[in-house]
Amino acid sequence: MTAKTQAKAKSLKPVGVLTFFGMTVALVSSVRNIPDVAATGWTMFFYMLVATLLFALPITLMSGEFAGMFPRAGGPELWVTNSLSPRWGFVTSWLLWVQMFPGMVMVASVVSPLVAVTIGDPHLGSNSMFTLICILVTYWTITILNLFFDMARIGGRIGVILGLYLPVAFLVILGIVALFKVGIKADGYLGSGQITHDAVRTGSVGRLLVPFSSKSVSTLAFFSSIVFIYTGIEMSSVYIPRLKKPAKTYIRGIFMALIFMFSFNTLLAFVTADVIPLGTIDLNNIAQAPVIILKILGLPTWLGNVFAASVLIGVIVQLSAWASGPSKTITDSARRGLYPARLRFWKTNQFDIAPTVLLTQATVISFFALIFILIPGVNNAFLLLVTATAIIYIVVYVLMAIGILRLRSTKPTLKRTFHMGNTHLAWTVMVVFLITVLASSIATLWYQGWTNAFIILAITVVLSVAPLIIYRIRKPSWLSDVTRELGEQDADQEPTSQPSAQSSSQPVTAPPTPVR
């Protein structure tokens, strides 16, 4: 840790285990993946357990070790740069940007059913053309707003309250009441495999809870989308320099957060799976279960319209804040000469946003949105997008895992504020993690069908190879051109924003949390 970083960490109030627990939960909490979990029925417990112990836990362990060695801002890009090479660090930065292309389309698709419920026509939300129009209108609107307003600051708190706290409170309170009133509904995703005394006596409960029976094996198509729930949890490690007793506080806070996230997601998914009739779940419709719950409890149906409208506002505001986040890493890369100066990715406005980056990503996202009319069925298209987003992000985690193991060999004496254990344990944890992500990816692709698998793999390969090509063909003139352009700006330009050859391989900001 540098002297400057140490001084900054000491000047901030130390973070205790409960505060760190809250920070970690805030990074990964979302309700948009609840329908994916609910669609797996009783096997949700298996998937969530695997995702928590064999995916999220290893990520937090290696991220904690990384952050202890490299406490500067930069996150995965900095870690991969220092453990593998600047080239792979650039690939990481690129992937953290492009994962939002399918990811933002996936999140924006939530708008269409919310609009449909708000106006009192729920069936309109499953129309592919209506979904496409909602995505395009929503994303281009928030892109334009981000060009003229500081949406990240304006919408942060409102988006969290309406897009997260409101639906969670609704589902937890009314959902549990509905569960006690009707029990396990025979026509729901849980009733189709209802645990009975006979099931316990005959030993069939195990087959019900794991996805290896003939009835539940198809739920493997949701494996990667459930794993995706925990993407972004690695950024909790950036708080390590501020923790009281870093090693103990970090591991305690992480275990508390993982237990909470497991309980949080399974509870909401359980309530959702119980009330929605089997085979009718809309993966992009987080208002579907609340509307049904209102009918079960005999409450006014207009509450569903109000609920959908409130969550709609929250989702749009959250999207507005997320739209600008990834552009900052691309701007930093451009200022280090990793993109041609003529693209003007380096030039920012008064809100520190690069307009050309925002417009570029909006254009690419518009093309990705066409998947909703090219792929039959909104559910099919939604599952394809969330899987593509998850697998792109998994590539980043694979690079991190390889990097952490390499550092064990190349820099064994480097000071580690937190470490996951001895080298043998580290290898065991990372090998189990790599097997988990490989198995989940293969299973998901296999049970989504050849067409979806081909499209997902094509998206992943193209987006993963592109940065390698860009890095290979980069020219020294890119850096000199950017340096000259920055030098010609107004005299009040911040000196630290000007790149230098010495810093060309070092990221300067932490990457954004992935879209959900």
Short mmCIF file of C-alpha atoms in Angstrom, two decimals:
data_model
loop_
_atom_site.label_atom_id
_atom_site.label_comp_id
_atom_site.label_asym_id
_atom_site.label_seq_id
_atom_site.Cartn_x
_atom_site.Cartn_y
_atom_site.Cartn_z
CA MET A 1 0.00 0.00 0.00
CA THR A 2 1.41 3.38 -0.93
CA ALA A 3 1.94 6.11 1.68
CA LYS A 4 -0.78 8.20 0.02
CA THR A 5 -3.28 5.33 0.14
CA GLN A 6 -2.43 4.59 3.77
CA ALA A 7 -2.94 8.23 4.72
CA LYS A 8 -6.29 8.34 2.92
CA ALA A 9 -7.44 5.09 4.53
CA LYS A 10 -6.50 6.38 8.00
CA SER A 11 -8.33 9.66 7.43
CA LEU A 12 -11.60 7.80 6.80
CA LYS A 13 -13.72 6.35 9.57
CA PRO A 14 -12.91 2.64 10.11
CA VAL A 15 -15.56 0.25 8.84
CA GLY A 16 -16.94 -2.41 11.17
CA VAL A 17 -18.35 -5.81 10.26
CA LEU A 18 -22.01 -4.72 10.18
CA THR A 19 -21.30 -1.70 7.98
CA PHE A 20 -19.19 -3.81 5.64
CA PHE A 21 -21.97 -6.41 5.52
CA GLY A 22 -24.42 -3.69 4.45
CA MET A 23 -22.04 -2.35 1.79
CA THR A 24 -21.57 -5.83 0.31
CA VAL A 25 -25.29 -6.60 0.22
CA ALA A 26 -25.97 -3.25 -1.46
CA LEU A 27 -23.59 -4.18 -4.29
CA VAL A 28 -25.42 -7.34 -5.35
CA SER A 29 -29.03 -6.95 -4.19
CA SER A 30 -31.61 -6.98 -6.97
CA VAL A 31 -35.06 -8.41 -7.68
CA ARG A 32 -34.71 -8.75 -11.44
CA ASN A 33 -33.28 -12.28 -11.22
CA ILE A 34 -35.99 -13.55 -8.87
CA PRO A 35 -38.17 -14.95 -11.72
CA ASP A 36 -35.13 -16.90 -13.01
CA VAL A 37 -34.66 -18.51 -9.61
CA ALA A 38 -38.40 -19.11 -9.16
CA ALA A 39 -38.66 -20.86 -12.55
CA THR A 40 -36.46 -23.69 -11.23
CA GLY A 41 -39.01 -24.71 -8.59
CA TRP A 42 -37.68 -26.73 -5.67
CA THR A 43 -34.25 -27.01 -7.28
CA MET A 44 -33.74 -23.31 -6.49
CA PHE A 45 -32.12 -24.40 -3.21
CA PHE A 46 -29.52 -26.46 -5.07
CA TYR A 47 -28.70 -23.70 -7.55
CA MET A 48 -28.50 -20.98 -4.91
CA LEU A 49 -26.31 -23.15 -2.68
CA VAL A 50 -23.89 -23.89 -5.54
CA ALA A 51 -23.89 -20.25 -6.66
CA THR A 52 -23.21 -19.07 -3.10
CA LEU A 53 -20.55 -21.55 -1.97
CA LEU A 54 -18.79 -22.52 -5.20
CA PHE A 55 -19.07 -19.24 -7.13
CA ALA A 56 -19.55 -16.20 -4.88
CA LEU A 57 -17.34 -17.39 -2.00
CA PRO A 58 -14.25 -18.11 -4.17
CA ILE A 59 -14.70 -14.73 -5.92
CA THR A 60 -14.75 -12.86 -2.61
CA LEU A 61 -11.71 -14.80 -1.35
CA MET A 62 -9.53 -14.08 -4.37
CA SER A 63 -10.80 -10.49 -4.59
CA GLY A 64 -9.92 -9.95 -0.95
CA GLU A 65 -6.38 -11.18 -1.57
CA PHE A 66 -6.06 -9.00 -4.68
CA ALA A 67 -7.33 -5.90 -2.88
CA GLY A 68 -4.93 -6.47 0.00
CA MET A 69 -1.98 -6.53 -2.42
CA PHE A 70 -3.16 -3.70 -4.70
CA PRO A 71 -5.34 -1.30 -2.66
CA ARG A 72 -5.34 1.44 -5.32
CA ALA A 73 -8.52 2.11 -7.30
CA GLY A 74 -8.87 -0.07 -10.38
CA GLY A 75 -10.53 -3.30 -9.29
CA PRO A 76 -10.34 -6.31 -11.66
CA GLU A 77 -8.55 -4.30 -14.37
CA LEU A 78 -5.73 -3.35 -11.97
CA TRP A 79 -5.55 -6.86 -10.51
CA VAL A 80 -5.33 -8.62 -13.86
CA THR A 81 -2.85 -6.04 -15.16
CA ASN A 82 -0.50 -6.68 -12.22
CA SER A 83 -0.96 -10.44 -12.10
CA LEU A 84 -0.94 -11.27 -15.82
CA SER A 85 -0.08 -8.34 -18.11
CA PRO A 86 -1.30 -4.92 -19.33
CA ARG A 87 -2.80 -6.64 -22.36
CA TRP A 88 -5.05 -8.85 -20.24
CA GLY A 89 -5.83 -5.89 -18.01
CA PHE A 90 -7.12 -4.07 -21.08
CA VAL A 91 -9.18 -7.14 -22.03
CA THR A 92 -10.70 -7.08 -18.55
CA SER A 93 -11.56 -3.40 -18.84
CA TRP A 94 -13.16 -4.00 -22.24
CA LEU A 95 -15.22 -6.97 -21.04
CA LEU A 96 -16.51 -4.99 -18.06
CA TRP A 97 -17.81 -2.48 -20.60
CA VAL A 98 -19.24 -4.77 -23.25
CA GLN A 99 -21.06 -7.01 -20.77
CA MET A 100 -23.51 -4.14 -20.52
CA PHE A 101 -24.52 -4.50 -24.18
CA PRO A 102 -26.65 -7.61 -23.62
CA GLY A 103 -27.00 -6.74 -19.92
CA MET A 104 -28.64 -3.36 -20.42
CA VAL A 105 -31.03 -4.82 -23.00
CA MET A 106 -31.95 -7.51 -20.48
CA VAL A 107 -32.59 -4.98 -17.72
CA ALA A 108 -34.41 -2.54 -20.02
CA SER A 109 -36.73 -5.33 -21.14
CA VAL A 110 -38.20 -5.21 -17.62
CA VAL A 111 -39.77 -1.89 -18.63
CA SER A 112 -42.30 -3.38 -21.08
CA PRO A 113 -44.25 -5.59 -18.61
CA LEU A 114 -44.15 -2.80 -16.01
CA VAL A 115 -45.65 -0.37 -18.52
CA ALA A 116 -48.21 -2.99 -19.50
CA VAL A 117 -49.28 -3.60 -15.89
CA THR A 118 -49.34 0.14 -15.18
CA ILE A 119 -51.78 0.80 -18.03
CA GLY A 120 -53.88 -2.25 -17.14
CA ASP A 121 -52.97 -4.54 -20.07
CA PRO A 122 -50.56 -7.18 -18.65
CA HIS A 123 -50.62 -9.34 -21.80
CA LEU A 124 -49.01 -6.51 -23.78
CA GLY A 125 -45.81 -7.08 -21.81
CA SER A 126 -45.21 -10.43 -23.53
CA ASN A 127 -45.37 -8.89 -27.02
CA SER A 128 -41.90 -8.93 -28.61
CA MET A 129 -42.40 -5.79 -30.71
CA PHE A 130 -43.75 -3.83 -27.74
CA THR A 131 -40.75 -5.00 -25.70
CA LEU A 132 -38.35 -3.83 -28.42
CA ILE A 133 -39.99 -0.40 -28.64
CA CYS A 134 -39.87 0.03 -24.86
CA ILE A 135 -36.16 -0.88 -24.78
CA LEU A 136 -35.23 1.54 -27.55
CA VAL A 137 -37.30 4.43 -26.21
CA THR A 138 -36.09 3.88 -22.65
CA TYR A 139 -32.40 3.53 -23.40
CA TRP A 140 -32.13 6.38 -25.89
CA THR A 141 -34.05 8.63 -23.49
CA ILE A 142 -31.70 7.91 -20.59
CA THR A 143 -28.70 8.29 -22.92
CA ILE A 144 -29.82 11.78 -23.91
CA LEU A 145 -30.55 12.66 -20.27
CA ASN A 146 -27.02 11.56 -19.31
CA LEU A 147 -25.58 13.92 -21.91
CA PHE A 148 -27.20 16.93 -20.26
CA PHE A 149 -27.68 15.99 -16.59
CA ASP A 150 -25.73 14.20 -13.85
CA MET A 151 -28.11 11.25 -13.71
CA ALA A 152 -25.85 9.12 -11.49
CA ARG A 153 -26.18 11.71 -8.72
CA ILE A 154 -29.83 12.56 -9.36
CA GLY A 155 -31.18 9.04 -9.54
CA GLY A 156 -29.13 6.93 -7.16
CA ARG A 157 -31.26 7.04 -4.02
CA ILE A 158 -34.64 7.23 -5.82
CA GLY A 159 -33.75 4.26 -8.01
CA VAL A 160 -32.76 2.08 -5.05
CA ILE A 161 -35.89 2.92 -3.07
CA LEU A 162 -38.39 2.35 -5.90
CA GLY A 163 -36.47 -0.31 -7.83
CA LEU A 164 -35.31 -2.44 -4.90
CA TYR A 165 -36.75 -1.61 -1.46
CA LEU A 166 -40.37 -1.30 -2.62
CA PRO A 167 -40.64 -4.63 -4.49
CA VAL A 168 -38.70 -6.44 -1.76
CA ALA A 169 -40.98 -5.13 1.01
CA PHE A 170 -44.07 -5.95 -1.07
CA LEU A 171 -43.00 -9.52 -1.85
CA VAL A 172 -41.73 -10.31 1.63
CA ILE A 173 -44.73 -8.98 3.58
CA LEU A 174 -47.67 -9.77 1.29
CA GLY A 175 -45.98 -12.81 -0.24
CA ILE A 176 -45.56 -14.52 3.13
CA VAL A 177 -49.15 -13.69 4.08
CA ALA A 178 -50.34 -15.23 0.80
CA LEU A 179 -48.17 -18.30 1.41
CA PHE A 180 -49.77 -18.87 4.81
CA LYS A 181 -53.24 -18.35 3.33
CA VAL A 182 -53.04 -20.76 0.36
CA GLY A 183 -50.07 -22.96 1.27
CA ILE A 184 -48.25 -24.73 -1.56
CA LYS A 185 -50.50 -24.26 -4.58
CA ALA A 186 -50.96 -27.41 -6.65
CA ASP A 187 -50.77 -25.53 -9.96
CA GLY A 188 -47.62 -23.55 -9.12
CA TYR A 189 -43.94 -24.21 -9.74
CA LEU A 190 -43.71 -25.75 -6.27
CA GLY A 191 -46.97 -27.69 -6.33
CA SER A 192 -45.84 -29.70 -9.35
CA GLY A 193 -43.22 -31.34 -7.18
CA GLN A 194 -44.81 -30.95 -3.77
CA ILE A 195 -42.91 -32.44 -0.82
CA THR A 196 -45.22 -34.77 1.06
CA HIS A 197 -44.82 -37.21 3.92
CA ASP A 198 -44.69 -40.00 1.34
CA ALA A 199 -41.86 -38.23 -0.49
CA VAL A 200 -39.88 -38.05 2.74
CA ARG A 201 -40.62 -41.68 3.55
CA THR A 202 -39.62 -42.96 0.10
CA GLY A 203 -36.48 -40.82 -0.11
CA SER A 204 -37.60 -38.86 -3.19
CA VAL A 205 -36.97 -35.46 -1.58
CA GLY A 206 -33.34 -35.52 -2.71
CA ARG A 207 -34.38 -36.08 -6.32
CA LEU A 208 -36.82 -33.18 -5.98
CA LEU A 209 -34.17 -30.73 -4.78
CA VAL A 210 -31.42 -31.51 -7.29
CA PRO A 211 -31.76 -30.95 -11.07
CA PHE A 212 -30.97 -34.48 -12.17
CA SER A 213 -34.42 -36.02 -12.49
CA SER A 214 -36.27 -36.17 -15.79
CA LYS A 215 -38.67 -33.45 -14.62
CA SER A 216 -36.10 -30.97 -13.31
CA VAL A 217 -33.06 -31.43 -15.58
CA SER A 218 -34.36 -28.75 -17.98
CA THR A 219 -33.91 -26.16 -15.20
CA LEU A 220 -30.16 -26.33 -15.87
CA ALA A 221 -30.88 -23.73 -18.57
CA PHE A 222 -31.15 -21.20 -15.70
CA PHE A 223 -27.85 -22.15 -14.04
CA SER A 224 -25.75 -19.25 -15.37
CA SER A 225 -28.49 -16.69 -14.84
CA ILE A 226 -28.69 -17.69 -11.16
CA VAL A 227 -24.91 -17.52 -10.83
CA PHE A 228 -25.18 -14.03 -12.36
CA ILE A 229 -26.90 -12.84 -9.17
CA TYR A 230 -23.51 -12.55 -7.49
CA THR A 231 -21.60 -10.74 -10.22
CA GLY A 232 -20.09 -7.54 -8.89
CA ILE A 233 -19.56 -8.90 -5.38
CA GLU A 234 -15.80 -8.68 -5.93
CA MET A 235 -15.99 -4.89 -5.58
CA SER A 236 -16.71 -5.24 -1.86
CA SER A 237 -12.99 -5.98 -1.45
CA VAL A 238 -12.09 -2.35 -2.17
CA TYR A 239 -13.14 -1.55 1.40
CA ILE A 240 -10.41 -3.76 2.92
CA PRO A 241 -8.02 -0.83 3.65
CA ARG A 242 -10.77 0.76 5.77
CA LEU A 243 -11.79 -2.33 7.76
CA LYS A 244 -11.14 -2.80 11.46
CA LYS A 245 -8.91 -5.89 11.70
CA PRO A 246 -9.11 -6.40 7.89
CA ALA A 247 -8.70 -10.19 7.73
CA LYS A 248 -11.28 -11.06 10.40
CA THR A 249 -13.76 -8.32 9.49
CA TYR A 250 -13.64 -9.14 5.78
CA ILE A 251 -14.26 -12.86 6.13
CA ARG A 252 -17.01 -12.39 8.76
CA GLY A 253 -18.75 -9.71 6.70
CA ILE A 254 -18.55 -11.82 3.54
CA PHE A 255 -20.05 -14.90 5.22
CA MET A 256 -22.84 -12.79 6.72
CA ALA A 257 -23.55 -11.24 3.30
CA LEU A 258 -23.58 -14.61 1.52
CA ILE A 259 -25.95 -16.13 4.09
CA PHE A 260 -28.23 -13.11 3.76
CA MET A 261 -28.17 -13.17 -0.06
CA PHE A 262 -28.95 -16.89 -0.11
CA SER A 263 -31.89 -16.39 2.25
CA PHE A 264 -33.04 -13.18 0.51
CA ASN A 265 -33.14 -14.70 -2.98
CA THR A 266 -34.60 -18.08 -2.02
CA LEU A 267 -37.35 -16.49 0.09
CA LEU A 268 -38.47 -14.10 -2.65
CA ALA A 269 -38.16 -16.81 -5.31
CA PHE A 270 -40.08 -19.30 -3.14
CA VAL A 271 -43.00 -16.91 -2.75
CA THR A 272 -42.95 -16.13 -6.47
CA ALA A 273 -42.72 -19.79 -7.53
CA ASP A 274 -45.68 -20.70 -5.34
CA VAL A 275 -48.21 -18.21 -6.70
CA ILE A 276 -47.41 -18.26 -10.43
CA PRO A 277 -49.04 -21.15 -12.35
CA LEU A 278 -46.61 -23.67 -13.81
CA GLY A 279 -45.41 -22.79 -17.32
CA THR A 280 -46.66 -19.18 -17.25
CA ILE A 281 -43.81 -17.28 -15.59
CA ASP A 282 -42.54 -14.18 -17.43
CA LEU A 283 -38.81 -13.90 -16.73
CA ASN A 284 -38.68 -10.15 -17.35
CA ASN A 285 -41.85 -9.33 -15.37
CA ILE A 286 -41.13 -8.60 -11.72
CA ALA A 287 -44.71 -7.36 -11.28
CA GLN A 288 -46.30 -10.69 -12.24
CA ALA A 289 -46.16 -12.27 -8.77
CA PRO A 290 -47.31 -9.12 -6.88
CA VAL A 291 -50.41 -8.81 -9.11
CA ILE A 292 -51.33 -12.45 -8.42
CA ILE A 293 -50.68 -12.02 -4.68
CA LEU A 294 -53.10 -9.07 -4.57
CA LYS A 295 -55.82 -11.28 -6.08
CA ILE A 296 -55.11 -14.07 -3.57
CA LEU A 297 -55.42 -11.66 -0.64
CA GLY A 298 -58.48 -9.94 -2.11
CA LEU A 299 -56.80 -6.54 -2.16
CA PRO A 300 -57.65 -3.85 -4.75
CA THR A 301 -56.08 -4.63 -8.11
CA TRP A 302 -55.22 -0.96 -8.66
CA LEU A 303 -52.45 -1.45 -6.09
CA GLY A 304 -50.76 -3.58 -8.74
CA ASN A 305 -50.85 -0.66 -11.16
CA VAL A 306 -49.34 1.65 -8.53
CA PHE A 307 -46.71 -0.95 -7.68
CA ALA A 308 -45.74 -1.40 -11.34
CA ALA A 309 -45.61 2.36 -11.94
CA SER A 310 -43.39 2.93 -8.89
CA VAL A 311 -40.99 0.13 -9.79
CA LEU A 312 -40.98 1.36 -13.41
CA ILE A 313 -39.74 4.77 -12.26
CA GLY A 314 -37.13 3.10 -10.07
CA VAL A 315 -35.85 0.86 -12.87
CA ILE A 316 -35.60 3.74 -15.35
CA VAL A 317 -33.74 5.90 -12.82
CA GLN A 318 -31.36 3.03 -12.03
CA LEU A 319 -30.74 2.49 -15.73
CA SER A 320 -29.93 6.18 -16.06
CA ALA A 321 -27.30 5.92 -13.36
CA TRP A 322 -25.80 2.72 -14.77
CA ALA A 323 -25.57 4.01 -18.32
CA SER A 324 -22.70 6.39 -17.52
CA GLY A 325 -20.66 4.12 -15.25
CA PRO A 326 -18.91 1.85 -17.77
CA SER A 327 -17.99 4.80 -19.99
CA LYS A 328 -15.45 6.00 -17.41
CA THR A 329 -13.20 2.93 -17.80
CA ILE A 330 -13.25 3.32 -21.59
CA THR A 331 -12.38 7.01 -21.27
CA ASP A 332 -9.44 6.16 -19.01
CA SER A 333 -8.22 3.55 -21.52
CA ALA A 334 -8.55 6.07 -24.36
CA ARG A 335 -6.47 8.61 -22.41
CA ARG A 336 -3.77 5.98 -22.07
CA GLY A 337 -3.63 5.64 -25.84
CA LEU A 338 -5.48 2.34 -26.17
CA TYR A 339 -8.08 3.69 -28.61
CA PRO A 340 -7.62 5.94 -31.66
CA ALA A 341 -7.89 9.62 -30.69
CA ARG A 342 -10.31 10.30 -33.55
CA LEU A 343 -12.97 8.23 -31.78
CA ARG A 344 -12.94 10.95 -29.11
CA PHE A 345 -13.55 8.45 -26.32
CA TRP A 346 -11.11 10.57 -24.27
CA LYS A 347 -13.18 13.78 -24.41
CA THR A 348 -15.64 14.34 -21.56
CA ASN A 349 -18.34 16.90 -20.84
CA GLN A 350 -19.00 18.88 -17.66
CA PHE A 351 -20.30 15.73 -15.95
CA ASP A 352 -17.07 13.82 -16.69
CA ILE A 353 -18.91 11.69 -19.27
CA ALA A 354 -17.63 10.97 -22.78
CA PRO A 355 -20.58 11.66 -25.14
CA THR A 356 -19.09 9.52 -27.94
CA VAL A 357 -18.88 6.52 -25.60
CA LEU A 358 -22.51 6.94 -24.50
CA LEU A 359 -23.70 7.24 -28.11
CA THR A 360 -21.58 4.27 -29.21
CA GLN A 361 -22.92 1.99 -26.50
CA ALA A 362 -26.51 3.15 -27.14
CA THR A 363 -26.12 2.26 -30.82
CA VAL A 364 -24.68 -1.18 -30.08
CA ILE A 365 -27.33 -1.83 -27.43
CA SER A 366 -30.01 -0.96 -30.00
CA PHE A 367 -28.71 -3.72 -32.25
CA PHE A 368 -28.68 -6.18 -29.36
CA ALA A 369 -32.30 -5.25 -28.63
CA LEU A 370 -33.27 -6.71 -32.02
CA ILE A 371 -32.84 -10.13 -30.43
CA PHE A 372 -36.37 -9.72 -29.09
CA ILE A 373 -37.82 -9.87 -32.60
CA LEU A 374 -35.26 -12.31 -34.02
CA ILE A 375 -35.66 -14.89 -31.26
CA PRO A 376 -39.20 -16.28 -30.81
CA GLY A 377 -40.67 -15.54 -27.38
CA VAL A 378 -39.77 -12.85 -24.86
CA ASN A 379 -38.73 -15.45 -22.25
CA ASN A 380 -36.36 -17.13 -24.69
CA ALA A 381 -34.75 -13.84 -25.71
CA PHE A 382 -34.47 -12.67 -22.08
CA LEU A 383 -32.78 -15.91 -20.99
CA LEU A 384 -30.35 -15.66 -23.92
CA LEU A 385 -29.36 -12.12 -22.93
CA VAL A 386 -28.87 -12.80 -19.23
CA THR A 387 -26.80 -15.91 -20.06
CA ALA A 388 -24.62 -13.98 -22.53
CA THR A 389 -24.04 -11.28 -19.91
CA ALA A 390 -23.15 -13.85 -17.25
CA ILE A 391 -20.70 -15.76 -19.46
CA ILE A 392 -18.91 -12.57 -20.58
CA TYR A 393 -18.49 -11.61 -16.94
CA ILE A 394 -17.32 -15.15 -16.11
CA VAL A 395 -14.40 -14.64 -18.54
CA VAL A 396 -13.26 -11.78 -16.27
CA TYR A 397 -13.43 -14.07 -13.24
CA VAL A 398 -11.43 -16.75 -15.04
CA LEU A 399 -8.68 -14.20 -15.76
CA MET A 400 -8.73 -13.15 -12.10
CA ALA A 401 -8.45 -16.79 -10.93
CA ILE A 402 -5.49 -17.46 -13.22
CA GLY A 403 -3.89 -14.20 -12.07
CA ILE A 404 -4.21 -14.91 -8.34
CA LEU A 405 -2.62 -18.34 -8.78
CA ARG A 406 0.20 -16.87 -10.86
CA LEU A 407 0.98 -14.32 -8.15
CA ARG A 408 1.35 -17.16 -5.65
CA SER A 409 4.30 -18.33 -7.79
CA THR A 410 5.77 -15.07 -9.08
CA LYS A 411 5.33 -12.87 -5.98
CA PRO A 412 4.98 -15.16 -2.95
CA THR A 413 6.49 -12.57 -0.58
CA LEU A 414 4.23 -9.68 -1.63
CA LYS A 415 2.42 -8.33 1.43
CA ARG A 416 -1.18 -9.51 1.60
CA THR A 417 -3.53 -7.75 4.02
CA PHE A 418 -5.90 -10.68 3.50
CA HIS A 419 -5.16 -14.08 2.02
CA MET A 420 -7.35 -17.10 1.45
CA GLY A 421 -4.89 -19.57 3.00
CA ASN A 422 -1.78 -21.47 1.98
CA THR A 423 -0.95 -22.14 -1.66
CA HIS A 424 -2.48 -25.62 -1.65
CA LEU A 425 -5.78 -24.26 -0.32
CA ALA A 426 -5.71 -21.41 -2.85
CA TRP A 427 -5.23 -23.86 -5.71
CA THR A 428 -8.04 -26.08 -4.39
CA VAL A 429 -10.47 -23.15 -4.08
CA MET A 430 -9.65 -21.80 -7.55
CA VAL A 431 -9.81 -25.20 -9.26
CA VAL A 432 -13.23 -25.87 -7.70
CA PHE A 433 -14.33 -22.40 -8.80
CA LEU A 434 -13.14 -22.93 -12.39
CA ILE A 435 -14.88 -26.31 -12.56
CA THR A 436 -18.08 -24.69 -11.26
CA VAL A 437 -18.13 -21.89 -13.84
CA LEU A 438 -17.25 -24.32 -16.64
CA ALA A 439 -19.96 -26.80 -15.60
CA SER A 440 -22.60 -24.09 -15.13
CA SER A 441 -21.80 -22.54 -18.52
CA ILE A 442 -21.86 -25.86 -20.40
CA ALA A 443 -25.07 -27.01 -18.68
CA THR A 444 -26.79 -23.70 -19.39
CA LEU A 445 -25.81 -23.70 -23.06
CA TRP A 446 -26.73 -27.36 -23.53
CA TYR A 447 -30.27 -27.00 -22.16
CA GLN A 448 -31.00 -23.70 -23.91
CA GLY A 449 -30.81 -25.37 -27.31
CA TRP A 450 -28.34 -25.16 -30.18
CA THR A 451 -29.60 -21.87 -31.59
CA ASN A 452 -29.29 -19.97 -28.32
CA ALA A 453 -25.98 -21.66 -27.52
CA PHE A 454 -24.52 -20.65 -30.88
CA ILE A 455 -25.65 -17.03 -30.49
CA ILE A 456 -24.33 -16.79 -26.93
CA LEU A 457 -20.97 -18.32 -27.85
CA ALA A 458 -20.69 -16.08 -30.92
CA ILE A 459 -21.37 -12.97 -28.80
CA THR A 460 -18.84 -14.08 -26.17
CA VAL A 461 -16.09 -15.01 -28.64
CA VAL A 462 -16.45 -11.85 -30.76
CA LEU A 463 -16.52 -9.52 -27.76
CA SER A 464 -13.60 -11.35 -26.09
CA VAL A 465 -11.36 -11.44 -29.17
CA ALA A 466 -11.98 -7.79 -30.16
CA PRO A 467 -9.84 -6.25 -27.37
CA LEU A 468 -6.93 -8.55 -28.22
CA ILE A 469 -7.04 -7.27 -31.80
CA ILE A 470 -7.31 -3.64 -30.66
CA TYR A 471 -4.38 -4.04 -28.28
CA ARG A 472 -2.27 -5.70 -30.96
CA ILE A 473 -2.85 -3.02 -33.63
CA ARG A 474 -2.54 -0.03 -31.27
CA LYS A 475 -0.07 2.61 -32.42
CA PRO A 476 2.17 5.03 -30.47
CA SER A 477 0.44 7.85 -32.34
CA TRP A 478 -2.81 7.09 -30.49
CA LEU A 479 -1.21 8.18 -27.21
CA SER A 480 0.60 11.17 -28.70
CA ASP A 481 -2.58 12.34 -30.46
CA VAL A 482 -4.60 12.12 -27.25
CA THR A 483 -1.87 13.93 -25.32
CA ARG A 484 -1.87 16.72 -27.89
CA GLU A 485 -5.66 16.99 -27.93
CA LEU A 486 -5.83 17.16 -24.14
CA GLY A 487 -3.10 19.76 -24.12
CA GLU A 488 -5.16 21.98 -26.41
CA GLN A 489 -8.12 22.04 -24.04
CA ASP A 490 -8.86 24.93 -21.71
CA ALA A 491 -6.28 25.94 -19.12
CA ASP A 492 -8.51 24.64 -16.31
CA GLN A 493 -8.10 21.04 -17.52
CA GLU A 494 -7.10 18.80 -14.62
CA PRO A 495 -3.40 17.83 -14.96
CA THR A 496 -4.05 14.30 -13.75
CA SER A 497 -6.35 13.65 -16.71
CA GLN A 498 -3.41 13.91 -19.13
CA PRO A 499 -1.94 10.49 -19.94
CA SER A 500 1.68 9.57 -19.96
CA ALA A 501 3.64 6.69 -21.35
CA GLN A 502 4.59 5.64 -17.83
CA SER A 503 0.94 5.26 -16.79
CA SER A 504 -0.28 3.72 -20.03
CA SER A 505 -0.76 0.30 -18.48
CA GLN A 506 -2.32 1.40 -15.21
CA PRO A 507 -6.07 1.82 -14.74
CA VAL A 508 -7.07 4.86 -12.79
CA THR A 509 -10.64 4.20 -11.70
CA ALA A 510 -12.59 1.30 -10.35
CA PRO A 511 -14.96 -0.41 -12.77
CA PRO A 512 -18.69 -0.07 -12.27
CA THR A 513 -20.91 -2.66 -10.72
CA PRO A 514 -22.49 -4.79 -13.47
CA VAL A 515 -26.01 -4.03 -14.61
CA ARG A 516 -28.75 -6.17 -13.17
#
